Short mmCIF file of C-alpha atoms in Angstrom, two decimals:
data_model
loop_
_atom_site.label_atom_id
_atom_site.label_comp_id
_atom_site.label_asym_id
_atom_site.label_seq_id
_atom_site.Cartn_x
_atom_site.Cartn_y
_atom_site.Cartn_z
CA UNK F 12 80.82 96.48 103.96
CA UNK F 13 80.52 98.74 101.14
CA UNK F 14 76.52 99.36 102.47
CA UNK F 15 78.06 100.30 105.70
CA UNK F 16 80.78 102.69 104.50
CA UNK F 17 78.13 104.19 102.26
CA UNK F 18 75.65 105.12 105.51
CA UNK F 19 78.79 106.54 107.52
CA UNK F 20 79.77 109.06 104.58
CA UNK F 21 75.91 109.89 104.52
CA UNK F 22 76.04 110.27 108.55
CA UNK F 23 79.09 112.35 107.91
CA UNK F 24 77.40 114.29 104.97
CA UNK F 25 74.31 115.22 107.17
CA UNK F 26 76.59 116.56 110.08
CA UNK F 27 78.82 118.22 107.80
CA UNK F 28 81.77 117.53 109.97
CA UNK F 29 85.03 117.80 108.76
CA UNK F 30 86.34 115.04 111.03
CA UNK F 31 85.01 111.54 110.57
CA UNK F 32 82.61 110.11 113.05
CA UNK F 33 80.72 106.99 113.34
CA UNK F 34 77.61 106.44 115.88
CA UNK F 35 78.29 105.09 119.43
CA UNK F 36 76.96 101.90 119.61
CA UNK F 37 74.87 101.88 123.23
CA UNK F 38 74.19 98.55 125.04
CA UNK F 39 70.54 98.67 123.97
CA UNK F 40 69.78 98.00 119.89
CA UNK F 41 66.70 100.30 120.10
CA UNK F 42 65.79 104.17 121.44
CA UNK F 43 64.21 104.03 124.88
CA UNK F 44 62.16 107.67 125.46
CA UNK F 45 59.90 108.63 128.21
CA UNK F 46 57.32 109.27 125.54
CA UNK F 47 54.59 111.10 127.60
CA UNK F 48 56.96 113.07 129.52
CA UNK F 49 58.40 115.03 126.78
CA UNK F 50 55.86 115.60 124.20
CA UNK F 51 54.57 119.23 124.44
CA UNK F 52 52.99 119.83 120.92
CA UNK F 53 52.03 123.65 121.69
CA UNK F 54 55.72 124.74 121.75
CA UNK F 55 56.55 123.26 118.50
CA UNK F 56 57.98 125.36 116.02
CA UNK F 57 55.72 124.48 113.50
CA UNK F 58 53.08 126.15 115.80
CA UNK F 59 55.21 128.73 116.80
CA UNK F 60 55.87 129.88 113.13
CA UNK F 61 52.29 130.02 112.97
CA UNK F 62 51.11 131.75 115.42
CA UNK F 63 53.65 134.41 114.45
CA UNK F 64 52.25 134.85 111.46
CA UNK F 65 48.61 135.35 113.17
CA UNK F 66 50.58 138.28 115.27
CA UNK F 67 51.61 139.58 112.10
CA UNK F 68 48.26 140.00 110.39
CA UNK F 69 46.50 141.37 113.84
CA UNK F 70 49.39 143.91 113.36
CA UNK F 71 47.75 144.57 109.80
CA UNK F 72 44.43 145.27 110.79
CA UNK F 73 45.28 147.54 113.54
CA UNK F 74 47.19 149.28 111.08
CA UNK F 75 44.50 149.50 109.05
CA UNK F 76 42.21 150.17 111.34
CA UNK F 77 44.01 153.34 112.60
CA UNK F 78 43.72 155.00 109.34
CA UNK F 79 39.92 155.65 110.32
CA UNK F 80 40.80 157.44 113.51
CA UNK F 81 40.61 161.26 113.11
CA UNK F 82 43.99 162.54 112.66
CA UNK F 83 44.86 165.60 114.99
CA UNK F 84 46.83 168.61 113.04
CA UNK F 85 49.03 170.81 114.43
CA UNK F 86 51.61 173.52 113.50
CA UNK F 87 53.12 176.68 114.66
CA UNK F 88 54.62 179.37 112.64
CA UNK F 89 57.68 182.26 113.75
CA UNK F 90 58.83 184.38 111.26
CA UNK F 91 59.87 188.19 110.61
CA UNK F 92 59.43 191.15 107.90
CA UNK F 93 61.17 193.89 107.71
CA UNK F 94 59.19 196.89 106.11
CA UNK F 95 56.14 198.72 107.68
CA UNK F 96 53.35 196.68 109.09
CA UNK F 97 49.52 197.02 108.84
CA UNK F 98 49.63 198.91 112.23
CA UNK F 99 51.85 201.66 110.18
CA UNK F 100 54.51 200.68 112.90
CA UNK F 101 58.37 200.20 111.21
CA UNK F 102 59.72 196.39 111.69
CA UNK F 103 62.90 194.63 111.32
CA UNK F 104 64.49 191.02 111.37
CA UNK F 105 64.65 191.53 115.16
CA UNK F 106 60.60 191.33 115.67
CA UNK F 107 59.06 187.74 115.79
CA UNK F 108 55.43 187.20 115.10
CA UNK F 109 54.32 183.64 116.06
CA UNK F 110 51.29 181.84 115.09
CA UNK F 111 49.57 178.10 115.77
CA UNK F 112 47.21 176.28 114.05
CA UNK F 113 44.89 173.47 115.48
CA UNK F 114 42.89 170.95 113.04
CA UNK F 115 41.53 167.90 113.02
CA UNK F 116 41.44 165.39 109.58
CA UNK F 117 38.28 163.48 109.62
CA UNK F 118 38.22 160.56 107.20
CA UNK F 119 35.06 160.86 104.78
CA UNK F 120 35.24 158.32 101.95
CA UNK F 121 36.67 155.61 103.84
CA UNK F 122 35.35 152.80 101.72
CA UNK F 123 38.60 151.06 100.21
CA UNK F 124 39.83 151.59 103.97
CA UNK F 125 36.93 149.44 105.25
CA UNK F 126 37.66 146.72 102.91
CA UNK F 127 40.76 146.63 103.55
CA UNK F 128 40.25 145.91 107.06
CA UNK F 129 37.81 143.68 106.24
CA UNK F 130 40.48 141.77 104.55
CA UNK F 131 43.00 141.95 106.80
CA UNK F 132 40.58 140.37 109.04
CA UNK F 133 39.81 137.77 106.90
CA UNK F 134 43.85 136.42 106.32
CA UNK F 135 43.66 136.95 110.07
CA UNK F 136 41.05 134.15 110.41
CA UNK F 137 42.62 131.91 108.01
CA UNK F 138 45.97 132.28 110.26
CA UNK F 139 43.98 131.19 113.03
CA UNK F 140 42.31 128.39 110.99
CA UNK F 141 45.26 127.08 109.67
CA UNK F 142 47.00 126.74 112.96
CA UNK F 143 44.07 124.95 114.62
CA UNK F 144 44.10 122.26 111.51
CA UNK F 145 47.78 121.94 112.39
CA UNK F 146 47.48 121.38 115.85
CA UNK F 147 44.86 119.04 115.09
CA UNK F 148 47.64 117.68 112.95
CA UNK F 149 50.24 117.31 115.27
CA UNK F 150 47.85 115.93 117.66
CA UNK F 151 46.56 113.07 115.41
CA UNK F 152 50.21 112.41 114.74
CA UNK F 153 51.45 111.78 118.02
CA UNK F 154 48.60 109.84 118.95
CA UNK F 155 49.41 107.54 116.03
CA UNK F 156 52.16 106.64 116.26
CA UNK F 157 52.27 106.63 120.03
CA UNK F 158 50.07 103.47 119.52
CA UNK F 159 52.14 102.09 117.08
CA UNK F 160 55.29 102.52 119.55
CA UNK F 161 52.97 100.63 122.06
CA UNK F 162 52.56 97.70 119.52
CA UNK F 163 56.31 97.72 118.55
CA UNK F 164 57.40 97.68 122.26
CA UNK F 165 55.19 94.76 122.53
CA UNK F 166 56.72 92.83 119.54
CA UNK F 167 60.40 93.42 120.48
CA UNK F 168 59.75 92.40 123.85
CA UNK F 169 58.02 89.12 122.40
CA UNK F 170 61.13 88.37 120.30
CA UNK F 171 63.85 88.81 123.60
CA UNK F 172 61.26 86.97 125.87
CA UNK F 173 60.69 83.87 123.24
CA UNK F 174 61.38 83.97 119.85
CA UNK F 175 64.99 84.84 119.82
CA UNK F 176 65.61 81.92 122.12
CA UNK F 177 63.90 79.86 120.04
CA UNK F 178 66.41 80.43 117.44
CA UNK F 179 69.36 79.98 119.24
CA UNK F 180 67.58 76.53 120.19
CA UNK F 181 66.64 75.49 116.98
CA UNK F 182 70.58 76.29 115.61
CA UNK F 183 71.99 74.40 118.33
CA UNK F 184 69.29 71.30 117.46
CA UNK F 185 69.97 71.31 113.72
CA UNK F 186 73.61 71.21 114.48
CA UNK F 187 73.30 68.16 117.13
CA UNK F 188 71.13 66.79 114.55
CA UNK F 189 72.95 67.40 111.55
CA UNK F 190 76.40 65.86 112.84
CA UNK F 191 74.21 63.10 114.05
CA UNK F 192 73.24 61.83 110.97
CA UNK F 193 69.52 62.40 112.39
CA UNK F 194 68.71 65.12 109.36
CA UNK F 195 69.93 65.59 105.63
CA UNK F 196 71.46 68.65 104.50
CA UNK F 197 68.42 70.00 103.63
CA UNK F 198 66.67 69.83 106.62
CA UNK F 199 69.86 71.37 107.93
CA UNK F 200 69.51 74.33 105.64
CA UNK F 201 65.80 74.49 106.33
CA UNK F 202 66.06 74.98 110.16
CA UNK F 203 69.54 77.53 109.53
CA UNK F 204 67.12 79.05 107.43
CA UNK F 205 64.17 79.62 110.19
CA UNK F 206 66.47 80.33 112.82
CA UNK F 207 68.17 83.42 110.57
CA UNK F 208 64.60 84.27 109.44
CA UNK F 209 63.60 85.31 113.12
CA UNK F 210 66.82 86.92 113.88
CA UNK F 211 66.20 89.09 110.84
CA UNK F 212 62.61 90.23 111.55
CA UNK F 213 63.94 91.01 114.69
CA UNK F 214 66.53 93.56 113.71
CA UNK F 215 64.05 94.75 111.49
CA UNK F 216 61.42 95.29 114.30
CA UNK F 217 64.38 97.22 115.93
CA UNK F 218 64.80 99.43 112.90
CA UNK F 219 60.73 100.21 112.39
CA UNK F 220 60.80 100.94 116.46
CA UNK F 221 63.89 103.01 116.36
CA UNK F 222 61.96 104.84 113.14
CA UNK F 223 59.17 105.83 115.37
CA UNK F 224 61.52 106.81 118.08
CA UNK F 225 62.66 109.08 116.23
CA UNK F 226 59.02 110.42 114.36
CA UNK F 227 58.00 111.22 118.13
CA UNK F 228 61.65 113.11 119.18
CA UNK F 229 60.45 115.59 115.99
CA UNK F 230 56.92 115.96 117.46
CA UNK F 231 58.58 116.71 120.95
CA UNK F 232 60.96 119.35 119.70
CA UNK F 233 61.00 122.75 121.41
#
């Protein structure tokens, strides 16, 4: 009891709910998922995150990268005297002269920019290296323990096919047995003992089964 109340205050904990709530329990002791039909591993945010950051450092070399363009300069220039001008003509605020200029900035010494391009292309590679090993990851994950929910679907079906009615049989026989006089107490015991032992391993198939459930709902997350 005190293990149980324990878990629900942790359930509670985790949803941080103000109201106390305890898990439904469903008809069926174990997650059923249509495994193959929801598992899309490129639109998990692990790769998404990823390849965000690879957009971010293609962002950095082309910023880089424009610094070796030639850089177009241009200006133009209105202004006024008052006083007499070169042409010995008299001016005054009222007369405008206007002028442009046109230039171009050519980067020369554009050594540090190179490298820094260079480098920016480098983390850019890595990006894209790393998120290859984690699909690769992610892949050799689900694959995993995809086989081991085969396996475990295979167990718990062996247990509610045979073994747990085996143990209800072999209750019911050390019972008959027992008040029969047929078997001592501790062949009693003995036979409570292997019935509870395969009722256990059963619930704890459940549990392992329901644990990789739930490894494969996190690979399946988009």
């Amino acid at each position: 009891d005190v293990e149980i109340e324990n878990s629900l205050l942790e359930f509670n904990y985790l949803l941080n709910s103000m109201n106390e709530l305890k898990p439904h329990i469903d008809s069926s002791p174990y997650l059923i998922k249509n495994i193959l039909d929801t598992i899309s591993l490129e639109t998990h945010p692990i790769l998404n995150l990823m390849y965000q950051e690879i957009q971010i450092q293609q962002a950095i070399t082309k910023q880089y990268q424009t610094k070796l363009l030639p850089e177009i300069i241009t200006g133009i220039s209105n202004s006024s005297f008052k006083g007499i001008g070169p042409d010995n003509n008299t001016y005054d605020w009222k007369n405008r002269f206007t002028s442009v200029q046109l230039g171009a900035s050519i980067p020369i010494f554009n050594k540090s920019q190179k490298q820094k391009i260079k480098s920016a292309k480098l983390e850019e590679d890595i990006a894209q290296n790393l998120m290859s090993i984690k699909r690769m990851e992610l892949r050799y994950q689900f694959q995993k323990l995809y086989n081991r929910y085969l396996r475990q679907l295979e167990i718990l079906k062996s247990y509610e096919l045979e073994y747990l009615s085996n143990s209800t049989s072999i209750t019911r026989t050390a019972f008959v047995q027992y008040q029969k006089g047929e078997i001592n107490y501790l062949d009693f015991v003995m036979l409570l003992n292997q019935s509870i032992s395969i009722e256990s391993n059963y619930i704890e198939a459940i549990n392992q089964f329901n644990l990789t459930i739930n490894e494969l709902n996190y690979l399946s997350i988009n």
